[in-house]
Amino acid sequence: MVGVPGRSNGCQTCRKRRLKCADEARPRCQRCEKSGYKCAGYEKPLHFRIAVSSATEATKISRTATTLHCRNNSHSAVPMTLSLVSFESDICNAFLLENFVWRSYGYKWLHLAVSGKISLLALQASSALSQSNFGSFHRQYDLKINGSILYGKVVRSLIPVLSYPIKPAVEALIVPIMILLIHESLLADQTGSISHVRGLIQLIMVCGPERFQQEPLRSAFESCRATLITIGLISKKRCFPDEEKWHSIPWAIEPSSKSPQNYLADILVTVPGMLEDDAVLRRQYDSMARATLIDRLKCQLIKLFEWRWNWEKLNQFSVWEVPVSLNPNRPAITGQDRIFESIFCFSAFELATEIMLYNGVQMWLVGLLQELLPLNSPAIISSAARISASRAGTLRDTNFTPLVLPGTSFSLREPAIEICRALEYQCLNLQHSRGAALFCLLPIGLAYGTLEQEPQYRDWIRSMLDLSPVMKGYVLGQSVKGFGLYYRYWRLPGITA
């Protein structure tokens, strides 16, 4: 058949010309001779063909050829099918530690737990938290579910261990329990946090302060104490012992490691007990018990002011004001809507954290004092300021600081405003946050509760918090990080765990 390879007996020339070949005179072709063409002969050429069994295999071969071609032309090409599953854990952990509230709260122990340097349970708990956190924020439901499953496994692993808490090294369980408590802030139903709090209290009481003298467990103990103090303030009940041994023994080996925030915590830990005693006096009046409560309150106020005078001596000229127009970081509110024409600046980020906590403790003590002795509270505050200045060896006429000094404020409004001004500095300089913040959100909640009836201050606080995706919506109870629920407890201080 002419024109069909393998079917014709004609010469190669006639086959190419698609003509019937006169091959009777082989090995010569009469048609080629008559036409003047050079005959190519009758030998059949070899044909090489790649046989494939299906279109899919043909596609694979085509892709392979294309890939080889690309590799020959460019050695830097990255395959389009590269999977990020191998990096999933690292991505989730990095995103977890970007949260400066959790990072500063878990200073010195959270990143060690994430890297598996404390215990297997701590690693599993941090993996559950990081996956749930990343999945919730980025709407990756598979990750969120995996985090919840791992959370349940850690809880089931803790139950038998806590049932026999006298085992060696049981104090290390403080870290996974703390991480599970953080995990609860991501959940809509936070009833599980009650069990975690009870587990922490049981663990600490069984171990005693001597078991928390070494890092990183000492830092975990500091965070745990801050949590239990906060719960005590919310519930108006003693949740953490305020005996002297808990103020000294954890830092006995290395006294210099005790931070200014922990000295403030020594004062704040006494407040839940005083709130509980005040609630009892409201139900059943007792003049002797009331006098004792007032004496305790005065004593703690003197300690607080003495801390403040010592802080002033150690940090002279560490706080100053800068006009808004000269500040390199743009504040949240500018122009006519601003309350202050200047912004506080601190020589270190941690100093702003300390001043915020100091004012928060002052608001608790002064607020309780005003309830017990509303008419005499200014005189008591002035007396406490004089006594504390004498003990600290400080002149009360210090006038080189823009901060409010002890004895110059007699209401809750001034410390609330100072909290806001320190908060503004922090919101504009979050990149410098490196240290611990044991009570990061407590002062903010107190300040907002005091100033929210003043529209200018209310809008100012909200705008500052909105600068950070972590705290955005916090005071409205809408924070995606679970901190909104934390603030609602301040709005309803009668809630008990």
mmCIF file of N, CA and C in Angstrom, residues 304-431:
data_model
loop_
_atom_site.group_PDB
_atom_site.id
_atom_site.type_symbol
_atom_site.label_atom_id
_atom_site.label_comp_id
_atom_site.label_asym_id
_atom_site.label_seq_id
_atom_site.Cartn_x
_atom_site.Cartn_y
_atom_site.Cartn_z
ATOM 1 N N LEU A 304 5.328 48.917 99.965
ATOM 2 C CA LEU A 304 5.205 49.282 98.550
ATOM 3 C C LEU A 304 5.908 50.601 98.260
ATOM 4 N N PHE A 305 5.688 51.609 99.097
ATOM 5 C CA PHE A 305 6.318 52.912 98.878
ATOM 6 C C PHE A 305 7.836 52.826 99.066
ATOM 7 N N GLU A 306 8.282 51.978 99.995
ATOM 8 C CA GLU A 306 9.724 51.796 100.164
ATOM 9 C C GLU A 306 10.325 51.175 98.907
ATOM 10 N N TRP A 307 9.620 50.216 98.300
ATOM 11 C CA TRP A 307 10.076 49.648 97.020
ATOM 12 C C TRP A 307 10.207 50.753 95.972
ATOM 13 N N ARG A 308 9.230 51.654 95.965
ATOM 14 C CA ARG A 308 9.233 52.729 94.949
ATOM 15 C C ARG A 308 10.391 53.703 95.159
ATOM 16 N N TRP A 309 10.689 54.043 96.403
ATOM 17 C CA TRP A 309 11.819 54.943 96.653
ATOM 18 C C TRP A 309 13.132 54.275 96.263
ATOM 19 N N ASN A 310 13.298 53.022 96.587
ATOM 20 C CA ASN A 310 14.518 52.298 96.199
ATOM 21 C C ASN A 310 14.634 52.193 94.682
ATOM 22 N N TRP A 311 13.511 51.966 94.021
ATOM 23 C CA TRP A 311 13.514 51.921 92.552
ATOM 24 C C TRP A 311 13.983 53.262 91.997
ATOM 25 N N GLU A 312 13.548 54.366 92.600
ATOM 26 C CA GLU A 312 13.929 55.702 92.139
ATOM 27 C C GLU A 312 15.429 55.922 92.298
ATOM 28 N N LYS A 313 16.001 55.440 93.401
ATOM 29 C CA LYS A 313 17.447 55.598 93.604
ATOM 30 C C LYS A 313 18.245 54.797 92.579
ATOM 31 N N LEU A 314 17.778 53.596 92.264
ATOM 32 C CA LEU A 314 18.502 52.736 91.332
ATOM 33 C C LEU A 314 18.337 53.165 89.880
ATOM 34 N N ASN A 315 17.284 53.884 89.584
ATOM 35 C CA ASN A 315 16.960 54.198 88.181
ATOM 36 C C ASN A 315 16.774 55.695 87.960
ATOM 37 N N GLN A 316 17.680 56.485 88.533
ATOM 38 C CA GLN A 316 17.602 57.929 88.322
ATOM 39 C C GLN A 316 17.780 58.263 86.841
ATOM 40 N N PHE A 317 16.998 59.203 86.390
ATOM 41 C CA PHE A 317 17.056 59.699 85.006
ATOM 42 C C PHE A 317 16.783 58.601 83.976
ATOM 43 N N SER A 318 16.104 57.539 84.391
ATOM 44 C CA SER A 318 15.800 56.449 83.456
ATOM 45 C C SER A 318 14.457 56.642 82.761
ATOM 46 N N VAL A 319 13.707 57.664 83.168
ATOM 47 C CA VAL A 319 12.405 57.959 82.559
ATOM 48 C C VAL A 319 12.376 59.437 82.195
ATOM 49 N N TRP A 320 11.943 59.732 80.989
ATOM 50 C CA TRP A 320 11.839 61.118 80.550
ATOM 51 C C TRP A 320 10.692 61.240 79.562
ATOM 52 N N GLU A 321 10.367 62.474 79.232
ATOM 53 C CA GLU A 321 9.276 62.744 78.294
ATOM 54 C C GLU A 321 9.837 63.292 76.989
ATOM 55 N N VAL A 322 9.222 62.891 75.898
ATOM 56 C CA VAL A 322 9.609 63.345 74.563
ATOM 57 C C VAL A 322 8.369 63.882 73.862
ATOM 58 N N PRO A 323 8.447 65.074 73.241
ATOM 59 C CA PRO A 323 7.284 65.573 72.495
ATOM 60 C C PRO A 323 6.855 64.591 71.409
ATOM 61 N N VAL A 324 5.571 64.541 71.163
ATOM 62 C CA VAL A 324 5.046 63.599 70.170
ATOM 63 C C VAL A 324 5.687 63.820 68.810
ATOM 64 N N SER A 325 5.934 65.079 68.462
ATOM 65 C CA SER A 325 6.485 65.393 67.144
ATOM 66 C C SER A 325 7.911 64.877 66.967
ATOM 67 N N LEU A 326 8.630 64.655 68.078
ATOM 68 C CA LEU A 326 10.018 64.203 67.996
ATOM 69 C C LEU A 326 10.165 62.705 68.183
ATOM 70 N N ASN A 327 9.080 62.011 68.472
ATOM 71 C CA ASN A 327 9.162 60.575 68.707
ATOM 72 C C ASN A 327 9.241 59.838 67.382
ATOM 73 N N PRO A 328 10.223 58.945 67.201
ATOM 74 C CA PRO A 328 10.354 58.232 65.920
ATOM 75 C C PRO A 328 9.218 57.262 65.645
ATOM 76 N N ASN A 329 8.566 56.778 66.697
ATOM 77 C CA ASN A 329 7.449 55.848 66.534
ATOM 78 C C ASN A 329 6.140 56.610 66.605
ATOM 79 N N ARG A 330 5.298 56.426 65.622
ATOM 80 C CA ARG A 330 4.036 57.156 65.563
ATOM 81 C C ARG A 330 3.046 56.588 66.580
ATOM 82 N N PRO A 331 2.543 57.406 67.510
ATOM 83 C CA PRO A 331 1.562 56.906 68.483
ATOM 84 C C PRO A 331 0.222 56.623 67.840
ATOM 85 N N ALA A 332 -0.626 55.921 68.581
ATOM 86 C CA ALA A 332 -1.931 55.524 68.051
ATOM 87 C C ALA A 332 -2.842 56.721 67.850
ATOM 88 N N ILE A 333 -2.777 57.711 68.744
ATOM 89 C CA ILE A 333 -3.622 58.899 68.667
ATOM 90 C C ILE A 333 -2.723 60.117 68.580
ATOM 91 N N THR A 334 -2.964 60.969 67.601
ATOM 92 C CA THR A 334 -2.172 62.179 67.414
ATOM 93 C C THR A 334 -3.103 63.375 67.282
ATOM 94 N N GLY A 335 -2.480 64.562 67.198
ATOM 95 C CA GLY A 335 -3.251 65.778 66.947
ATOM 96 C C GLY A 335 -4.107 66.201 68.126
ATOM 97 N N GLN A 336 -5.264 66.765 67.821
ATOM 98 C CA GLN A 336 -6.136 67.327 68.847
ATOM 99 C C GLN A 336 -6.737 66.258 69.755
ATOM 100 N N ASP A 337 -6.784 65.016 69.300
ATOM 101 C CA ASP A 337 -7.380 63.956 70.110
ATOM 102 C C ASP A 337 -6.453 63.474 71.226
ATOM 103 N N ARG A 338 -5.191 63.886 71.209
ATOM 104 C CA ARG A 338 -4.256 63.436 72.244
ATOM 105 C C ARG A 338 -4.521 64.153 73.557
ATOM 106 N N ILE A 339 -4.354 63.400 74.650
ATOM 107 C CA ILE A 339 -4.515 63.978 75.982
ATOM 108 C C ILE A 339 -3.220 64.637 76.423
ATOM 109 N N PHE A 340 -2.089 63.979 76.146
ATOM 110 C CA PHE A 340 -0.779 64.502 76.526
ATOM 111 C C PHE A 340 0.009 64.846 75.266
ATOM 112 N N GLU A 341 0.773 65.926 75.337
ATOM 113 C CA GLU A 341 1.573 66.348 74.195
ATOM 114 C C GLU A 341 2.928 65.647 74.145
ATOM 115 N N SER A 342 3.202 64.824 75.139
ATOM 116 C CA SER A 342 4.479 64.117 75.194
ATOM 117 C C SER A 342 4.243 62.627 75.417
ATOM 118 N N ILE A 343 5.310 61.859 75.247
ATOM 119 C CA ILE A 343 5.281 60.407 75.431
ATOM 120 C C ILE A 343 6.374 60.023 76.417
ATOM 121 N N PHE A 344 6.055 59.123 77.326
ATOM 122 C CA PHE A 344 7.070 58.608 78.244
ATOM 123 C C PHE A 344 8.085 57.763 77.478
ATOM 124 N N CYS A 345 9.349 57.886 77.881
ATOM 125 C CA CYS A 345 10.403 57.016 77.366
ATOM 126 C C CYS A 345 11.158 56.425 78.550
ATOM 127 N N PHE A 346 11.499 55.144 78.444
ATOM 128 C CA PHE A 346 12.232 54.440 79.492
ATOM 129 C C PHE A 346 13.558 53.955 78.921
ATOM 130 N N SER A 347 14.568 53.914 79.773
ATOM 131 C CA SER A 347 15.877 53.438 79.317
ATOM 132 C C SER A 347 15.886 51.938 79.061
ATOM 133 N N ALA A 348 14.910 51.221 79.601
ATOM 134 C CA ALA A 348 14.788 49.778 79.367
ATOM 135 C C ALA A 348 13.316 49.399 79.390
ATOM 136 N N PHE A 349 12.955 48.445 78.550
ATOM 137 C CA PHE A 349 11.563 48.011 78.442
ATOM 138 C C PHE A 349 11.052 47.475 79.776
ATOM 139 N N GLU A 350 11.900 46.749 80.514
ATOM 140 C CA GLU A 350 11.480 46.135 81.776
ATOM 141 C C GLU A 350 11.123 47.173 82.830
ATOM 142 N N LEU A 351 11.724 48.367 82.766
ATOM 143 C CA LEU A 351 11.409 49.409 83.744
ATOM 144 C C LEU A 351 9.956 49.854 83.610
ATOM 145 N N ALA A 352 9.462 49.930 82.394
ATOM 146 C CA ALA A 352 8.050 50.273 82.189
ATOM 147 C C ALA A 352 7.153 49.187 82.765
ATOM 148 N N THR A 353 7.554 47.918 82.601
ATOM 149 C CA THR A 353 6.785 46.809 83.177
ATOM 150 C C THR A 353 6.722 46.923 84.690
ATOM 151 N N GLU A 354 7.836 47.280 85.322
ATOM 152 C CA GLU A 354 7.883 47.399 86.780
ATOM 153 C C GLU A 354 7.008 48.544 87.283
ATOM 154 N N ILE A 355 7.041 49.674 86.595
ATOM 155 C CA ILE A 355 6.223 50.820 87.018
ATOM 156 C C ILE A 355 4.739 50.518 86.845
ATOM 157 N N MET A 356 4.382 49.824 85.786
ATOM 158 C CA MET A 356 2.979 49.449 85.598
ATOM 159 C C MET A 356 2.503 48.537 86.719
ATOM 160 N N LEU A 357 3.322 47.555 87.090
ATOM 161 C CA LEU A 357 2.930 46.644 88.164
ATOM 162 C C LEU A 357 2.879 47.369 89.505
ATOM 163 N N TYR A 358 3.837 48.258 89.757
ATOM 164 C CA TYR A 358 3.815 49.043 91.000
ATOM 165 C C TYR A 358 2.506 49.807 91.134
ATOM 166 N N ASN A 359 2.090 50.455 90.072
ATOM 167 C CA ASN A 359 0.841 51.218 90.119
ATOM 168 C C ASN A 359 -0.364 50.307 90.274
ATOM 169 N N GLY A 360 -0.303 49.119 89.671
ATOM 170 C CA GLY A 360 -1.392 48.169 89.852
ATOM 171 C C GLY A 360 -1.532 47.728 91.298
ATOM 172 N N VAL A 361 -0.401 47.427 91.963
ATOM 173 C CA VAL A 361 -0.438 47.052 93.379
ATOM 174 C C VAL A 361 -0.948 48.215 94.218
ATOM 175 N N GLN A 362 -0.498 49.418 93.886
ATOM 176 C CA GLN A 362 -0.949 50.604 94.619
ATOM 177 C C GLN A 362 -2.462 50.784 94.502
ATOM 178 N N MET A 363 -3.016 50.520 93.333
ATOM 179 C CA MET A 363 -4.461 50.665 93.143
ATOM 180 C C MET A 363 -5.229 49.679 94.015
ATOM 181 N N TRP A 364 -4.723 48.455 94.152
ATOM 182 C CA TRP A 364 -5.393 47.481 95.022
ATOM 183 C C TRP A 364 -5.365 47.937 96.477
ATOM 184 N N LEU A 365 -4.190 48.373 96.960
ATOM 185 C CA LEU A 365 -4.062 48.758 98.364
ATOM 186 C C LEU A 365 -4.844 50.029 98.671
ATOM 187 N N VAL A 366 -4.700 51.039 97.823
ATOM 188 C CA VAL A 366 -5.402 52.306 98.057
ATOM 189 C C VAL A 366 -6.908 52.116 97.904
ATOM 190 N N GLY A 367 -7.325 51.310 96.946
ATOM 191 C CA GLY A 367 -8.757 51.058 96.777
ATOM 192 C C GLY A 367 -9.371 50.416 98.007
ATOM 193 N N LEU A 368 -8.677 49.438 98.587
ATOM 194 C CA LEU A 368 -9.179 48.801 99.805
ATOM 195 C C LEU A 368 -9.141 49.768 100.978
ATOM 196 N N LEU A 369 -8.096 50.589 101.052
ATOM 197 C CA LEU A 369 -7.996 51.579 102.129
ATOM 198 C C LEU A 369 -9.134 52.587 102.055
ATOM 199 N N GLN A 370 -9.488 53.019 100.868
ATOM 200 C CA GLN A 370 -10.585 53.981 100.712
ATOM 201 C C GLN A 370 -11.925 53.374 101.099
ATOM 202 N N GLU A 371 -12.073 52.078 100.948
ATOM 203 C CA GLU A 371 -13.310 51.426 101.386
ATOM 204 C C GLU A 371 -13.380 51.329 102.907
ATOM 205 N N LEU A 372 -12.237 51.046 103.530
ATOM 206 C CA LEU A 372 -12.221 50.880 104.982
ATOM 207 C C LEU A 372 -12.220 52.217 105.718
ATOM 208 N N LEU A 373 -11.402 53.172 105.235
ATOM 209 C CA LEU A 373 -11.273 54.482 105.888
ATOM 210 C C LEU A 373 -11.326 55.579 104.832
ATOM 211 N N PRO A 374 -12.482 55.864 104.274
ATOM 212 C CA PRO A 374 -12.562 56.834 103.179
ATOM 213 C C PRO A 374 -12.102 58.238 103.558
ATOM 214 N N LEU A 375 -12.318 58.661 104.797
ATOM 215 C CA LEU A 375 -11.955 60.022 105.202
ATOM 216 C C LEU A 375 -10.488 60.130 105.606
ATOM 217 N N ASN A 376 -9.932 59.093 106.148
ATOM 218 C CA ASN A 376 -8.561 59.130 106.664
ATOM 219 C C ASN A 376 -7.516 58.624 105.676
ATOM 220 N N SER A 377 -7.936 58.149 104.524
ATOM 221 C CA SER A 377 -6.978 57.546 103.590
ATOM 222 C C SER A 377 -5.888 58.519 103.130
ATOM 223 N N PRO A 378 -6.166 59.821 102.836
ATOM 224 C CA PRO A 378 -5.067 60.718 102.438
ATOM 225 C C PRO A 378 -3.994 60.852 103.513
ATOM 226 N N ALA A 379 -4.405 60.967 104.771
ATOM 227 C CA ALA A 379 -3.425 61.097 105.856
ATOM 228 C C ALA A 379 -2.602 59.826 106.005
ATOM 229 N N ILE A 380 -3.235 58.669 105.859
ATOM 230 C CA ILE A 380 -2.512 57.398 105.970
ATOM 231 C C ILE A 380 -1.514 57.249 104.828
ATOM 232 N N ILE A 381 -1.902 57.649 103.622
ATOM 233 C CA ILE A 381 -1.002 57.572 102.467
ATOM 234 C C ILE A 381 0.204 58.483 102.666
ATOM 235 N N SER A 382 -0.028 59.710 103.151
ATOM 236 C CA SER A 382 1.075 60.648 103.397
ATOM 237 C C SER A 382 2.028 60.113 104.462
ATOM 238 N N SER A 383 1.466 59.548 105.524
ATOM 239 C CA SER A 383 2.297 58.984 106.585
ATOM 240 C C SER A 383 3.128 57.815 106.071
ATOM 241 N N ALA A 384 2.516 56.948 105.284
ATOM 242 C CA ALA A 384 3.250 55.810 104.724
ATOM 243 C C ALA A 384 4.376 56.275 103.810
ATOM 244 N N ALA A 385 4.146 57.354 103.062
ATOM 245 C CA ALA A 385 5.178 57.886 102.170
ATOM 246 C C ALA A 385 6.361 58.427 102.967
ATOM 247 N N ARG A 386 6.096 59.123 104.086
ATOM 248 C CA ARG A 386 7.179 59.665 104.912
ATOM 249 C C ARG A 386 7.996 58.548 105.564
ATOM 250 N N ILE A 387 7.305 57.579 106.135
ATOM 251 C CA ILE A 387 8.004 56.478 106.806
ATOM 252 C C ILE A 387 8.861 55.694 105.814
ATOM 253 N N SER A 388 8.309 55.404 104.654
ATOM 254 C CA SER A 388 9.046 54.622 103.651
ATOM 255 C C SER A 388 10.235 55.394 103.103
ATOM 256 N N ALA A 389 10.094 56.712 102.933
ATOM 257 C CA ALA A 389 11.215 57.525 102.451
ATOM 258 C C ALA A 389 12.351 57.528 103.458
ATOM 259 N N SER A 390 11.997 57.583 104.741
ATOM 260 C CA SER A 390 13.017 57.547 105.790
ATOM 261 C C SER A 390 13.739 56.203 105.800
ATOM 262 N N ARG A 391 13.005 55.123 105.646
ATOM 263 C CA ARG A 391 13.619 53.793 105.635
ATOM 264 C C ARG A 391 14.531 53.603 104.429
ATOM 265 N N ALA A 392 14.123 54.164 103.305
ATOM 266 C CA ALA A 392 14.911 54.012 102.080
ATOM 267 C C ALA A 392 16.050 55.010 101.996
ATOM 268 N N GLY A 393 16.072 56.003 102.910
ATOM 269 C CA GLY A 393 17.112 57.020 102.880
ATOM 270 C C GLY A 393 17.015 57.915 101.666
ATOM 271 N N THR A 394 15.798 58.294 101.310
ATOM 272 C CA THR A 394 15.546 59.078 100.103
ATOM 273 C C THR A 394 14.935 60.418 100.473
ATOM 274 N N LEU A 395 15.360 61.468 99.772
ATOM 275 C CA LEU A 395 14.744 62.779 99.939
ATOM 276 C C LEU A 395 13.437 62.809 99.166
ATOM 277 N N ARG A 396 12.364 63.244 99.808
ATOM 278 C CA ARG A 396 11.055 63.230 99.169
ATOM 279 C C ARG A 396 10.881 64.370 98.180
ATOM 280 N N ASP A 397 11.854 65.305 98.134
ATOM 281 C CA ASP A 397 11.723 66.462 97.251
ATOM 282 C C ASP A 397 12.260 66.182 95.853
ATOM 283 N N THR A 398 12.392 64.919 95.508
ATOM 284 C CA THR A 398 12.872 64.551 94.171
ATOM 285 C C THR A 398 11.937 65.120 93.108
ATOM 286 N N ASN A 399 12.504 65.875 92.161
ATOM 287 C CA ASN A 399 11.653 66.513 91.154
ATOM 288 C C ASN A 399 12.183 66.318 89.735
ATOM 289 N N PHE A 400 13.101 65.360 89.558
ATOM 290 C CA PHE A 400 13.666 65.181 88.220
ATOM 291 C C PHE A 400 12.998 64.048 87.458
ATOM 292 N N THR A 401 11.917 63.522 87.960
ATOM 293 C CA THR A 401 11.231 62.428 87.274
ATOM 294 C C THR A 401 9.820 62.842 86.889
ATOM 295 N N PRO A 402 9.355 62.439 85.717
ATOM 296 C CA PRO A 402 7.964 62.739 85.344
ATOM 297 C C PRO A 402 6.959 61.801 85.998
ATOM 298 N N LEU A 403 7.448 60.781 86.720
ATOM 299 C CA LEU A 403 6.555 59.815 87.354
ATOM 300 C C LEU A 403 6.001 60.361 88.667
ATOM 301 N N VAL A 404 4.871 59.801 89.073
ATOM 302 C CA VAL A 404 4.226 60.196 90.328
ATOM 303 C C VAL A 404 4.927 59.488 91.478
ATOM 304 N N LEU A 405 5.353 60.260 92.479
ATOM 305 C CA LEU A 405 6.065 59.706 93.621
ATOM 306 C C LEU A 405 5.100 59.414 94.764
ATOM 307 N N PRO A 406 5.483 58.553 95.701
ATOM 308 C CA PRO A 406 4.603 58.244 96.839
ATOM 309 C C PRO A 406 4.240 59.497 97.631
ATOM 310 N N GLY A 407 3.005 59.554 98.068
ATOM 311 C CA GLY A 407 2.537 60.673 98.869
ATOM 312 C C GLY A 407 2.034 61.854 98.074
ATOM 313 N N THR A 408 2.110 61.809 96.742
ATOM 314 C CA THR A 408 1.632 62.915 95.909
ATOM 315 C C THR A 408 0.330 62.576 95.192
ATOM 316 N N SER A 409 -0.172 61.380 95.405
ATOM 317 C CA SER A 409 -1.426 60.959 94.776
ATOM 318 C C SER A 409 -2.276 60.256 95.826
ATOM 319 N N PHE A 410 -3.579 60.582 95.828
ATOM 320 C CA PHE A 410 -4.474 60.033 96.849
ATOM 321 C C PHE A 410 -5.715 59.366 96.247
ATOM 322 N N SER A 411 -5.717 59.170 94.944
ATOM 323 C CA SER A 411 -6.855 58.533 94.284
ATOM 324 C C SER A 411 -6.352 57.405 93.400
ATOM 325 N N LEU A 412 -7.284 56.729 92.737
ATOM 326 C CA LEU A 412 -6.928 55.659 91.809
ATOM 327 C C LEU A 412 -6.652 56.187 90.406
ATOM 328 N N ARG A 413 -7.031 57.420 90.144
ATOM 329 C CA ARG A 413 -6.945 57.959 88.794
ATOM 330 C C ARG A 413 -5.489 58.185 88.363
ATOM 331 N N GLU A 414 -4.670 58.763 89.233
ATOM 332 C CA GLU A 414 -3.283 59.065 88.864
ATOM 333 C C GLU A 414 -2.477 57.806 88.543
ATOM 334 N N PRO A 415 -2.509 56.777 89.393
ATOM 335 C CA PRO A 415 -1.776 55.557 89.002
ATOM 336 C C PRO A 415 -2.333 54.903 87.744
ATOM 337 N N ALA A 416 -3.643 55.012 87.508
ATOM 338 C CA ALA A 416 -4.229 54.446 86.289
ATOM 339 C C ALA A 416 -3.694 55.168 85.057
ATOM 340 N N ILE A 417 -3.577 56.489 85.151
ATOM 341 C CA ILE A 417 -3.051 57.266 84.021
ATOM 342 C C ILE A 417 -1.586 56.919 83.773
ATOM 343 N N GLU A 418 -0.819 56.766 84.852
ATOM 344 C CA GLU A 418 0.596 56.430 84.684
ATOM 345 C C GLU A 418 0.758 55.047 84.050
ATOM 346 N N ILE A 419 -0.123 54.125 84.376
ATOM 347 C CA ILE A 419 -0.111 52.815 83.711
ATOM 348 C C ILE A 419 -0.309 52.989 82.211
ATOM 349 N N CYS A 420 -1.240 53.848 81.841
ATOM 350 C CA CYS A 420 -1.531 54.063 80.416
ATOM 351 C C CYS A 420 -0.348 54.690 79.689
ATOM 352 N N ARG A 421 0.333 55.620 80.339
ATOM 353 C CA ARG A 421 1.470 56.269 79.692
ATOM 354 C C ARG A 421 2.644 55.291 79.531
ATOM 355 N N ALA A 422 2.833 54.431 80.514
ATOM 356 C CA ALA A 422 3.863 53.395 80.370
ATOM 357 C C ALA A 422 3.459 52.376 79.307
ATOM 358 N N LEU A 423 2.161 52.070 79.239
ATOM 359 C CA LEU A 423 1.665 51.143 78.221
ATOM 360 C C LEU A 423 1.899 51.697 76.824
ATOM 361 N N GLU A 424 1.721 53.003 76.652
ATOM 362 C CA GLU A 424 1.947 53.601 75.336
ATOM 363 C C GLU A 424 3.394 53.401 74.894
ATOM 364 N N TYR A 425 4.323 53.602 75.816
ATOM 365 C CA TYR A 425 5.729 53.355 75.480
ATOM 366 C C TYR A 425 5.936 51.903 75.055
ATOM 367 N N GLN A 426 5.342 50.967 75.788
ATOM 368 C CA GLN A 426 5.534 49.554 75.463
ATOM 369 C C GLN A 426 4.920 49.191 74.119
ATOM 370 N N CYS A 427 3.737 49.707 73.846
ATOM 371 C CA CYS A 427 3.080 49.388 72.571
ATOM 372 C C CYS A 427 3.876 49.908 71.381
ATOM 373 N N LEU A 428 4.614 50.999 71.584
ATOM 374 C CA LEU A 428 5.421 51.565 70.508
ATOM 375 C C LEU A 428 6.806 50.929 70.415
ATOM 376 N N ASN A 429 7.158 50.103 71.389
ATOM 377 C CA ASN A 429 8.509 49.525 71.425
ATOM 378 C C ASN A 429 8.483 48.029 71.735
ATOM 379 N N LEU A 430 7.492 47.332 71.212
ATOM 380 C CA LEU A 430 7.373 45.897 71.496
ATOM 381 C C LEU A 430 8.577 45.102 70.997
ATOM 382 N N GLN A 431 9.284 45.636 70.011
ATOM 383 C CA GLN A 431 10.443 44.909 69.493
ATOM 384 C C GLN A 431 11.556 44.805 70.526
#
